PDB file of N, CA and C in Angstrom:
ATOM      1  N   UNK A   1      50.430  -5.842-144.079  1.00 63.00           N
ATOM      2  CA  UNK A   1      51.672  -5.916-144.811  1.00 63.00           C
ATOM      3  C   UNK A   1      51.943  -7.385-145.159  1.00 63.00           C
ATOM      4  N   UNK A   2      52.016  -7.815-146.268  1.00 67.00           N
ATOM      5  CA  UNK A   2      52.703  -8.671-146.913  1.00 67.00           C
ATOM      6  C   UNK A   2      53.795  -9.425-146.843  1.00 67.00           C
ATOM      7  N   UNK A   3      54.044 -10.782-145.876  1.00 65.00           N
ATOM      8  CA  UNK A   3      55.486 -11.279-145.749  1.00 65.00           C
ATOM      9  C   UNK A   3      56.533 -10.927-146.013  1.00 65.00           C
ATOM     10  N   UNK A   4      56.662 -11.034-147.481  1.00 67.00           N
ATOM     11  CA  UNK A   4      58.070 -10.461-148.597  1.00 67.00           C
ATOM     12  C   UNK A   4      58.228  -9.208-148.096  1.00 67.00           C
ATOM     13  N   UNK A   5      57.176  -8.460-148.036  1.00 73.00           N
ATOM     14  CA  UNK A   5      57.875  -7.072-147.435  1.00 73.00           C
ATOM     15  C   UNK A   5      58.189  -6.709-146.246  1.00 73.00           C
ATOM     16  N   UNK A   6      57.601  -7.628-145.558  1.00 69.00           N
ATOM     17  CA  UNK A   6      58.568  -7.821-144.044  1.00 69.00           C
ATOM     18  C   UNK A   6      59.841  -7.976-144.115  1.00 69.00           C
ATOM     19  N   UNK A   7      60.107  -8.947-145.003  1.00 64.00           N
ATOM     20  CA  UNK A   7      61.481 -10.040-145.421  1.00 64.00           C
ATOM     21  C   UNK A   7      62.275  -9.010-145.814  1.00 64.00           C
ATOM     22  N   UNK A   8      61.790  -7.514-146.866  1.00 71.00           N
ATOM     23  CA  UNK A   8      62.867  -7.108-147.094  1.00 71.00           C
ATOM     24  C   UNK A   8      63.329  -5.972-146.718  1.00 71.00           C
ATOM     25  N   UNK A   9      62.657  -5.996-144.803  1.00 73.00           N
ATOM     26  CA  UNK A   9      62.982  -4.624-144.579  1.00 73.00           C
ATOM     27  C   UNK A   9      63.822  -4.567-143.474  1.00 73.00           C
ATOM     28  N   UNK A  10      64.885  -3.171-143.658  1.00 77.00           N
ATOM     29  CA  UNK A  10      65.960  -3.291-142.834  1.00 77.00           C
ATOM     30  C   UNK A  10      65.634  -2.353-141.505  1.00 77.00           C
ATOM     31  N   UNK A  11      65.951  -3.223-140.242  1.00 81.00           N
ATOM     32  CA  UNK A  11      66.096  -2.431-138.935  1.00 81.00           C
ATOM     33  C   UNK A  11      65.080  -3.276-138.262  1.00 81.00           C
ATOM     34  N   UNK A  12      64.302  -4.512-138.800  1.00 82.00           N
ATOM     35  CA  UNK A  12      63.566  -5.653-138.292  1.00 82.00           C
ATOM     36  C   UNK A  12      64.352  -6.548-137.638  1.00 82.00           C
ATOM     37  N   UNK A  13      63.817  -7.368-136.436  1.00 87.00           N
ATOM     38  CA  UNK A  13      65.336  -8.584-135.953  1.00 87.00           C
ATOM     39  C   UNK A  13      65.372  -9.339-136.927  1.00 87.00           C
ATOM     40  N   UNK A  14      65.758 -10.184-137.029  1.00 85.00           N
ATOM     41  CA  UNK A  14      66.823 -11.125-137.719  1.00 85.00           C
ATOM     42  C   UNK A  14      65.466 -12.082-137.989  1.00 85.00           C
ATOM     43  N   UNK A  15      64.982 -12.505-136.483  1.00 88.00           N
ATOM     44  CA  UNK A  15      63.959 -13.664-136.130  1.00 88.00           C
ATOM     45  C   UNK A  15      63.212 -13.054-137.270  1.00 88.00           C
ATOM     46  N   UNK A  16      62.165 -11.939-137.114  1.00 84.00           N
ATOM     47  CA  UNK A  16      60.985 -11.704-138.026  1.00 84.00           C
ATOM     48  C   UNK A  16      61.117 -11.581-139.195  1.00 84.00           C
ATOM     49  N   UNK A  17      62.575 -11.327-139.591  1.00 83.00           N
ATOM     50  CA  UNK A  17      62.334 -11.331-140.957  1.00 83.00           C
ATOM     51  C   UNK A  17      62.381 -12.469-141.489  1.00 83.00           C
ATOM     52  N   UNK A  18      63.166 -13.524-140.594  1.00 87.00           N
ATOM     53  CA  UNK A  18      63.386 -14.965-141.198  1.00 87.00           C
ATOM     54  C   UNK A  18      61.866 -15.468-141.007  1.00 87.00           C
ATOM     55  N   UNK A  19      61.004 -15.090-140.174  1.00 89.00           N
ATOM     56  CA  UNK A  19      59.767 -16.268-140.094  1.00 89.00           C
ATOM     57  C   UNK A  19      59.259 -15.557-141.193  1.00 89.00           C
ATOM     58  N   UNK A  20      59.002 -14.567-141.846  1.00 86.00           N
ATOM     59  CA  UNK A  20      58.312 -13.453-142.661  1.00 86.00           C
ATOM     60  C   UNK A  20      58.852 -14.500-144.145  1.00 86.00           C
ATOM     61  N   UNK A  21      60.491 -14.524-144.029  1.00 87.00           N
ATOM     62  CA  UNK A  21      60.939 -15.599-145.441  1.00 87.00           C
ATOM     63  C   UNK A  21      60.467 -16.408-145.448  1.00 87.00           C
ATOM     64  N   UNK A  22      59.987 -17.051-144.315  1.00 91.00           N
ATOM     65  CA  UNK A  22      59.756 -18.754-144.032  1.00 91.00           C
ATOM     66  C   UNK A  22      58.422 -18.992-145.029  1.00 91.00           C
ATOM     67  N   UNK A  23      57.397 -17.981-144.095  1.00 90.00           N
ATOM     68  CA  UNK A  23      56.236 -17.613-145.113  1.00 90.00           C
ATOM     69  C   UNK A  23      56.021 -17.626-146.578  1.00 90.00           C
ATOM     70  N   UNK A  24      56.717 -16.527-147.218  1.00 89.00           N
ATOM     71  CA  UNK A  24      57.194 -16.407-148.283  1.00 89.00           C
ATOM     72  C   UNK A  24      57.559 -17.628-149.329  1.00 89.00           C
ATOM     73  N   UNK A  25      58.301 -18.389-148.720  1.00 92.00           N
ATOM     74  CA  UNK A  25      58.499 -19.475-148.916  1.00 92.00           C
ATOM     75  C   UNK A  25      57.817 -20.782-149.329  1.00 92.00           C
ATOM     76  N   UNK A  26      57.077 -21.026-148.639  1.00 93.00           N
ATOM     77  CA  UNK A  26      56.561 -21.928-148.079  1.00 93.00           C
ATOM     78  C   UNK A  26      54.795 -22.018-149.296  1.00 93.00           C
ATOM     79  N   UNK A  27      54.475 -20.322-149.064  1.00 92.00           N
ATOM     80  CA  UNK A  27      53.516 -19.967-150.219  1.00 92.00           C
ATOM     81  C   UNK A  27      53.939 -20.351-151.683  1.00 92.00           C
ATOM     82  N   UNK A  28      55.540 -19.864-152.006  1.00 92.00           N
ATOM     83  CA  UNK A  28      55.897 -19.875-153.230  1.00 92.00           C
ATOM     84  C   UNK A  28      56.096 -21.829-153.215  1.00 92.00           C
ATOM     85  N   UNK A  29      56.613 -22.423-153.014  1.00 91.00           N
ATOM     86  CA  UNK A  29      56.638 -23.637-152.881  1.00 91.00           C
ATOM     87  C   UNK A  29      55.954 -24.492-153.078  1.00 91.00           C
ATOM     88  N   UNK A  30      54.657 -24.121-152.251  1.00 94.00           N
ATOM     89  CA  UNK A  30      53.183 -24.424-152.629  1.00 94.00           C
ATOM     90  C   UNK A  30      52.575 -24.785-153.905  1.00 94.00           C
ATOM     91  N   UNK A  31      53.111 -23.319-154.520  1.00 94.00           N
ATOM     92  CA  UNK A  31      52.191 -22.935-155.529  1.00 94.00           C
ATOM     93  C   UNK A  31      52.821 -24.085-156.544  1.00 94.00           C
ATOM     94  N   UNK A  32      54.531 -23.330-156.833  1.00 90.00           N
ATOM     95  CA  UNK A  32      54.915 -24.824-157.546  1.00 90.00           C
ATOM     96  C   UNK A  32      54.802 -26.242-157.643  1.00 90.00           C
ATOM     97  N   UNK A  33      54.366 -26.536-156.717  1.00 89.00           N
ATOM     98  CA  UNK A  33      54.154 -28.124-155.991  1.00 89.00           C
ATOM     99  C   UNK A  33      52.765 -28.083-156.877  1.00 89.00           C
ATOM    100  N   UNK A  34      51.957 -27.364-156.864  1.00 92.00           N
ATOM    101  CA  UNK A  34      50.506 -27.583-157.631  1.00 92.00           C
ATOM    102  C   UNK A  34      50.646 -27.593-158.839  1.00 92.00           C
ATOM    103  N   UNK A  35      51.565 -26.592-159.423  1.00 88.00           N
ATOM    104  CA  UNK A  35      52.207 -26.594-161.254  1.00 88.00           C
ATOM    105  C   UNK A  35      52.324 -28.182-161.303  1.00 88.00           C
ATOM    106  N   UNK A  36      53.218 -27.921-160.651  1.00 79.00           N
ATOM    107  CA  UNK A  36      54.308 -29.433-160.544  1.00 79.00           C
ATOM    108  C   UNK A  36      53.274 -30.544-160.753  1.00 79.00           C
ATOM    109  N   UNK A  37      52.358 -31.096-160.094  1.00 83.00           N
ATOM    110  CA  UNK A  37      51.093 -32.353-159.942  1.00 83.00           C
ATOM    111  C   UNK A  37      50.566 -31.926-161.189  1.00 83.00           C
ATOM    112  N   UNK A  38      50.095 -30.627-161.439  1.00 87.00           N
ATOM    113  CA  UNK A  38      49.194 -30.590-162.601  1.00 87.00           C
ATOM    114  C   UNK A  38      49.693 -31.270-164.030  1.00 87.00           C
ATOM    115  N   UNK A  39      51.152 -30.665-163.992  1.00 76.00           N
ATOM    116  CA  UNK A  39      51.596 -31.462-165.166  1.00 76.00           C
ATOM    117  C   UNK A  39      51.512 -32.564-165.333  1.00 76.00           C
ATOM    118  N   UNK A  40      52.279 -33.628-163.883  1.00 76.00           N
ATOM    119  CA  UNK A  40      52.688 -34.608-164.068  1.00 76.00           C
ATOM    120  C   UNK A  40      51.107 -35.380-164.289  1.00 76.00           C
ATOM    121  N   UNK A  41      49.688 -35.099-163.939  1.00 83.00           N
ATOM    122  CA  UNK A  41      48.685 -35.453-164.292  1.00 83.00           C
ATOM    123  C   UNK A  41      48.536 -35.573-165.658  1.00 83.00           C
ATOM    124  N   UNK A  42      49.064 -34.697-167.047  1.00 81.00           N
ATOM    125  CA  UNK A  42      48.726 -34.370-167.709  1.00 81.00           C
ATOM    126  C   UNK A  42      49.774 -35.440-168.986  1.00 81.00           C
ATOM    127  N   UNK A  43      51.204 -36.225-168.387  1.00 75.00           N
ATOM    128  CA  UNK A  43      51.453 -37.155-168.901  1.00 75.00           C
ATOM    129  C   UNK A  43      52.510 -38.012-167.729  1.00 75.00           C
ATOM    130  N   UNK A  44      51.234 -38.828-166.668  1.00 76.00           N
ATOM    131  CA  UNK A  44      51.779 -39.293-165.953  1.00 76.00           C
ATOM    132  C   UNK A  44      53.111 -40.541-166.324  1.00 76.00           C
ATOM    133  N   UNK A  45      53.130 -41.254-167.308  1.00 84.00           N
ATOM    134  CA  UNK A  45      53.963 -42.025-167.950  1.00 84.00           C
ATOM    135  C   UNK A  45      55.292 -42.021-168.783  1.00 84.00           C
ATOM    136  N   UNK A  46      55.422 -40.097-168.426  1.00 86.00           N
ATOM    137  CA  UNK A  46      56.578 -39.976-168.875  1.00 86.00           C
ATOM    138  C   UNK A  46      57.178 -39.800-167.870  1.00 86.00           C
ATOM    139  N   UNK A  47      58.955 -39.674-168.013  1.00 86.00           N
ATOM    140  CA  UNK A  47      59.909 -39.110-167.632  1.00 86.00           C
ATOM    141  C   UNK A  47      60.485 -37.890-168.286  1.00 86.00           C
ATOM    142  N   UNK A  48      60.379 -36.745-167.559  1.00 83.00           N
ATOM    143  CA  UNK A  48      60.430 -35.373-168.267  1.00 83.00           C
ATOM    144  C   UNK A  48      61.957 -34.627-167.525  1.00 83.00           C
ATOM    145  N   UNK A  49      62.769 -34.398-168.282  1.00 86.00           N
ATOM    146  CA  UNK A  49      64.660 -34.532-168.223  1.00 86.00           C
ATOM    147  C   UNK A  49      64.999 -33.347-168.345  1.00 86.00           C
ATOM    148  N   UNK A  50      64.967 -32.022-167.598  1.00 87.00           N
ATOM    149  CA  UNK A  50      66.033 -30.773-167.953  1.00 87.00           C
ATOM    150  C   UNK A  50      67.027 -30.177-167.258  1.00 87.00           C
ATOM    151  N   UNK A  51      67.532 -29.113-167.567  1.00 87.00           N
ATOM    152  CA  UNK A  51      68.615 -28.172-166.883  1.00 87.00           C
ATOM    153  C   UNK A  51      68.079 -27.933-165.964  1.00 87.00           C
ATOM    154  N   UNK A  52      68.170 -28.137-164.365  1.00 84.00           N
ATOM    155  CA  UNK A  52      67.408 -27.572-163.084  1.00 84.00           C
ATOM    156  C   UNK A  52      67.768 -26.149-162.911  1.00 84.00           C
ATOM    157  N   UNK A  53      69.023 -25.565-163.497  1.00 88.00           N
ATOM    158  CA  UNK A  53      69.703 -24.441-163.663  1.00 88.00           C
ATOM    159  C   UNK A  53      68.527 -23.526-164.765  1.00 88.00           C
ATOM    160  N   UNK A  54      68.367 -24.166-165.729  1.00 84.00           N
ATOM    161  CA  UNK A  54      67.330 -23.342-167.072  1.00 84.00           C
ATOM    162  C   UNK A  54      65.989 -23.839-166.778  1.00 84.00           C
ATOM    163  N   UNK A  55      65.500 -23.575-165.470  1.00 81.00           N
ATOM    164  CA  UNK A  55      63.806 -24.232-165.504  1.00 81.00           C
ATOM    165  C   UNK A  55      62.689 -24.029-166.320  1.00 81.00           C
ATOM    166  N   UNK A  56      62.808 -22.602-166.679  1.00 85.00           N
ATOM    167  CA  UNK A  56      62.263 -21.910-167.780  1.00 85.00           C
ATOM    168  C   UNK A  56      62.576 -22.410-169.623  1.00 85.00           C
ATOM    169  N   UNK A  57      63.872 -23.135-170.049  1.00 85.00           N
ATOM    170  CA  UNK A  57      64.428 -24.119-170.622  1.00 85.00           C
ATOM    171  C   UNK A  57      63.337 -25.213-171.298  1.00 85.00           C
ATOM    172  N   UNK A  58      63.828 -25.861-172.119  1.00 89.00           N
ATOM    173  CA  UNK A  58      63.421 -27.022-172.760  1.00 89.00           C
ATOM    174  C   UNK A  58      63.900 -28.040-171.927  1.00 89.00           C
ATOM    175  N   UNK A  59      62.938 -28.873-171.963  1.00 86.00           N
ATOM    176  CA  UNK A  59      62.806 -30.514-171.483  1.00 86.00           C
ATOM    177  C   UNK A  59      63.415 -31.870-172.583  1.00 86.00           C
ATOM    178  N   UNK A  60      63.525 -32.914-172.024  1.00 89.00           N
ATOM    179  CA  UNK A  60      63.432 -33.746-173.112  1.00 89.00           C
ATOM    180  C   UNK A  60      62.231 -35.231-172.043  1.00 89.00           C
ATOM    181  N   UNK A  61      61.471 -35.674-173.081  1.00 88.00           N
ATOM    182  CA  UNK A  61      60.417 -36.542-172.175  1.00 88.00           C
ATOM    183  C   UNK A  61      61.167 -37.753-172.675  1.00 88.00           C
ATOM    184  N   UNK A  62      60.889 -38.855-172.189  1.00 90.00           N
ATOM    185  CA  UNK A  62      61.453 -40.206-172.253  1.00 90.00           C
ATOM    186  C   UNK A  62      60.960 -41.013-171.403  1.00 90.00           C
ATOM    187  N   UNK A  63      60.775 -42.275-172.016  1.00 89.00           N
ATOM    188  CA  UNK A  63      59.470 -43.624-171.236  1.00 89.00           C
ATOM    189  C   UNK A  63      60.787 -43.933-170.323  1.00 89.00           C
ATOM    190  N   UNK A  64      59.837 -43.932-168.710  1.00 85.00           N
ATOM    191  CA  UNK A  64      60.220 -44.853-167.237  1.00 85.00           C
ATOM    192  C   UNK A  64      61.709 -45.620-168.201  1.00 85.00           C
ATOM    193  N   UNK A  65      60.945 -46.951-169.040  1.00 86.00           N
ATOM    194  CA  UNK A  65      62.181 -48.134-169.201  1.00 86.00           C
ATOM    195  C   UNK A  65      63.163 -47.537-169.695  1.00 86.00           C
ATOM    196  N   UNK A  66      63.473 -46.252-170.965  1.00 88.00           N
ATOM    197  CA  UNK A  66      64.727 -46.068-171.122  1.00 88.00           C
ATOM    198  C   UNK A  66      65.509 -45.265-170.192  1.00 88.00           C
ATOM    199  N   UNK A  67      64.660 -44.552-168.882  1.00 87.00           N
ATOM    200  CA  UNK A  67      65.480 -43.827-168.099  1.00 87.00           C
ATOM    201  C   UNK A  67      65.954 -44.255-166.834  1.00 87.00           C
ATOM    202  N   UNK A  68      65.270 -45.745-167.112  1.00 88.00           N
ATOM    203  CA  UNK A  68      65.696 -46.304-165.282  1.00 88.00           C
ATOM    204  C   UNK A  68      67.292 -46.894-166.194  1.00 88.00           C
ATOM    205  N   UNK A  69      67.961 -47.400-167.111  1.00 90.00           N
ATOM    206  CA  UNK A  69      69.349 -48.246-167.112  1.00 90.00           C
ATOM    207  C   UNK A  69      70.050 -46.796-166.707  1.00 90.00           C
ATOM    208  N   UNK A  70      69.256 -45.284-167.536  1.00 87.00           N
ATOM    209  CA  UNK A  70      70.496 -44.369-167.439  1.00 87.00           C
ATOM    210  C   UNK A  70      70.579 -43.979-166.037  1.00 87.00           C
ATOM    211  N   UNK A  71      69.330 -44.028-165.372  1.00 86.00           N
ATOM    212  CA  UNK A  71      69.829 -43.774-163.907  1.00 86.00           C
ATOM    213  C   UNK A  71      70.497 -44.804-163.200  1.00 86.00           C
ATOM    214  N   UNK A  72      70.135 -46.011-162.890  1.00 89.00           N
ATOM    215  CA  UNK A  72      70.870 -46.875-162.703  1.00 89.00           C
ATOM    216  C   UNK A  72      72.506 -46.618-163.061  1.00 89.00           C
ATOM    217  N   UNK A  73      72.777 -46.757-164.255  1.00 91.00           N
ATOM    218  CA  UNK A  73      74.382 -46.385-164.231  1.00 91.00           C
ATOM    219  C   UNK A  73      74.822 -44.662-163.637  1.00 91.00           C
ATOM    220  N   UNK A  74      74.039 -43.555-163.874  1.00 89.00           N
ATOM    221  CA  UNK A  74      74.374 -42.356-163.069  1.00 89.00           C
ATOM    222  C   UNK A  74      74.888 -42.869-161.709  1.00 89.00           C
ATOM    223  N   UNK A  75      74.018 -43.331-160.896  1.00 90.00           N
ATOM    224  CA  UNK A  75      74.221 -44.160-159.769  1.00 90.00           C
ATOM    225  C   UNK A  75      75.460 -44.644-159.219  1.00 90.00           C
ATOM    226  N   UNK A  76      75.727 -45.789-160.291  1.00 90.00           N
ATOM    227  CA  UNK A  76      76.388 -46.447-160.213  1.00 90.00           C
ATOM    228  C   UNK A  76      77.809 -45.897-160.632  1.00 90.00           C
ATOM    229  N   UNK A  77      78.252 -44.963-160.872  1.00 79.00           N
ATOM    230  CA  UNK A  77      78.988 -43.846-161.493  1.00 79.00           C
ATOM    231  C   UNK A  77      79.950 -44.469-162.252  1.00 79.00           C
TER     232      UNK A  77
END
């Protein structure tokens, strides 16, 4: 049986289903983390800007120098 379906079954303790999520987790996380490198391999010199809410969403890319003043002042609020 498959983590997730540990995770989503009722009359399991509390503990197993949480280590079963943990799993779950931890796989899915993974996987993104590898998306994640592959891209940033693919234009390490940008800065790539979206909705963390719309991940699926449009980006906007922009060079390191014009995004360090805007973070800098975000920052600086």
């Amino acid at each position: 049986m498959h983590p997730a379906s540990i995770g989503a079954l009722d009359g399991l303790p509390s503990d197993v289903r949480d280590d079963a999520n943990r799993v779950v987790l931890a796989e899915q996380r993974a996987a993104k983390q590898a998306e994640y490198d592959a891209w940033l391999k693919k234009e390490p010199d940008t800065v790539h800007v979206r909705d963390s809410k719309a991940t699926d969403g449009p980006s906007v890319a922009v060079a390191p120098a014009a995004w360090a003043p805007f973070l800098a002042g975000a920052v600086a609020g």
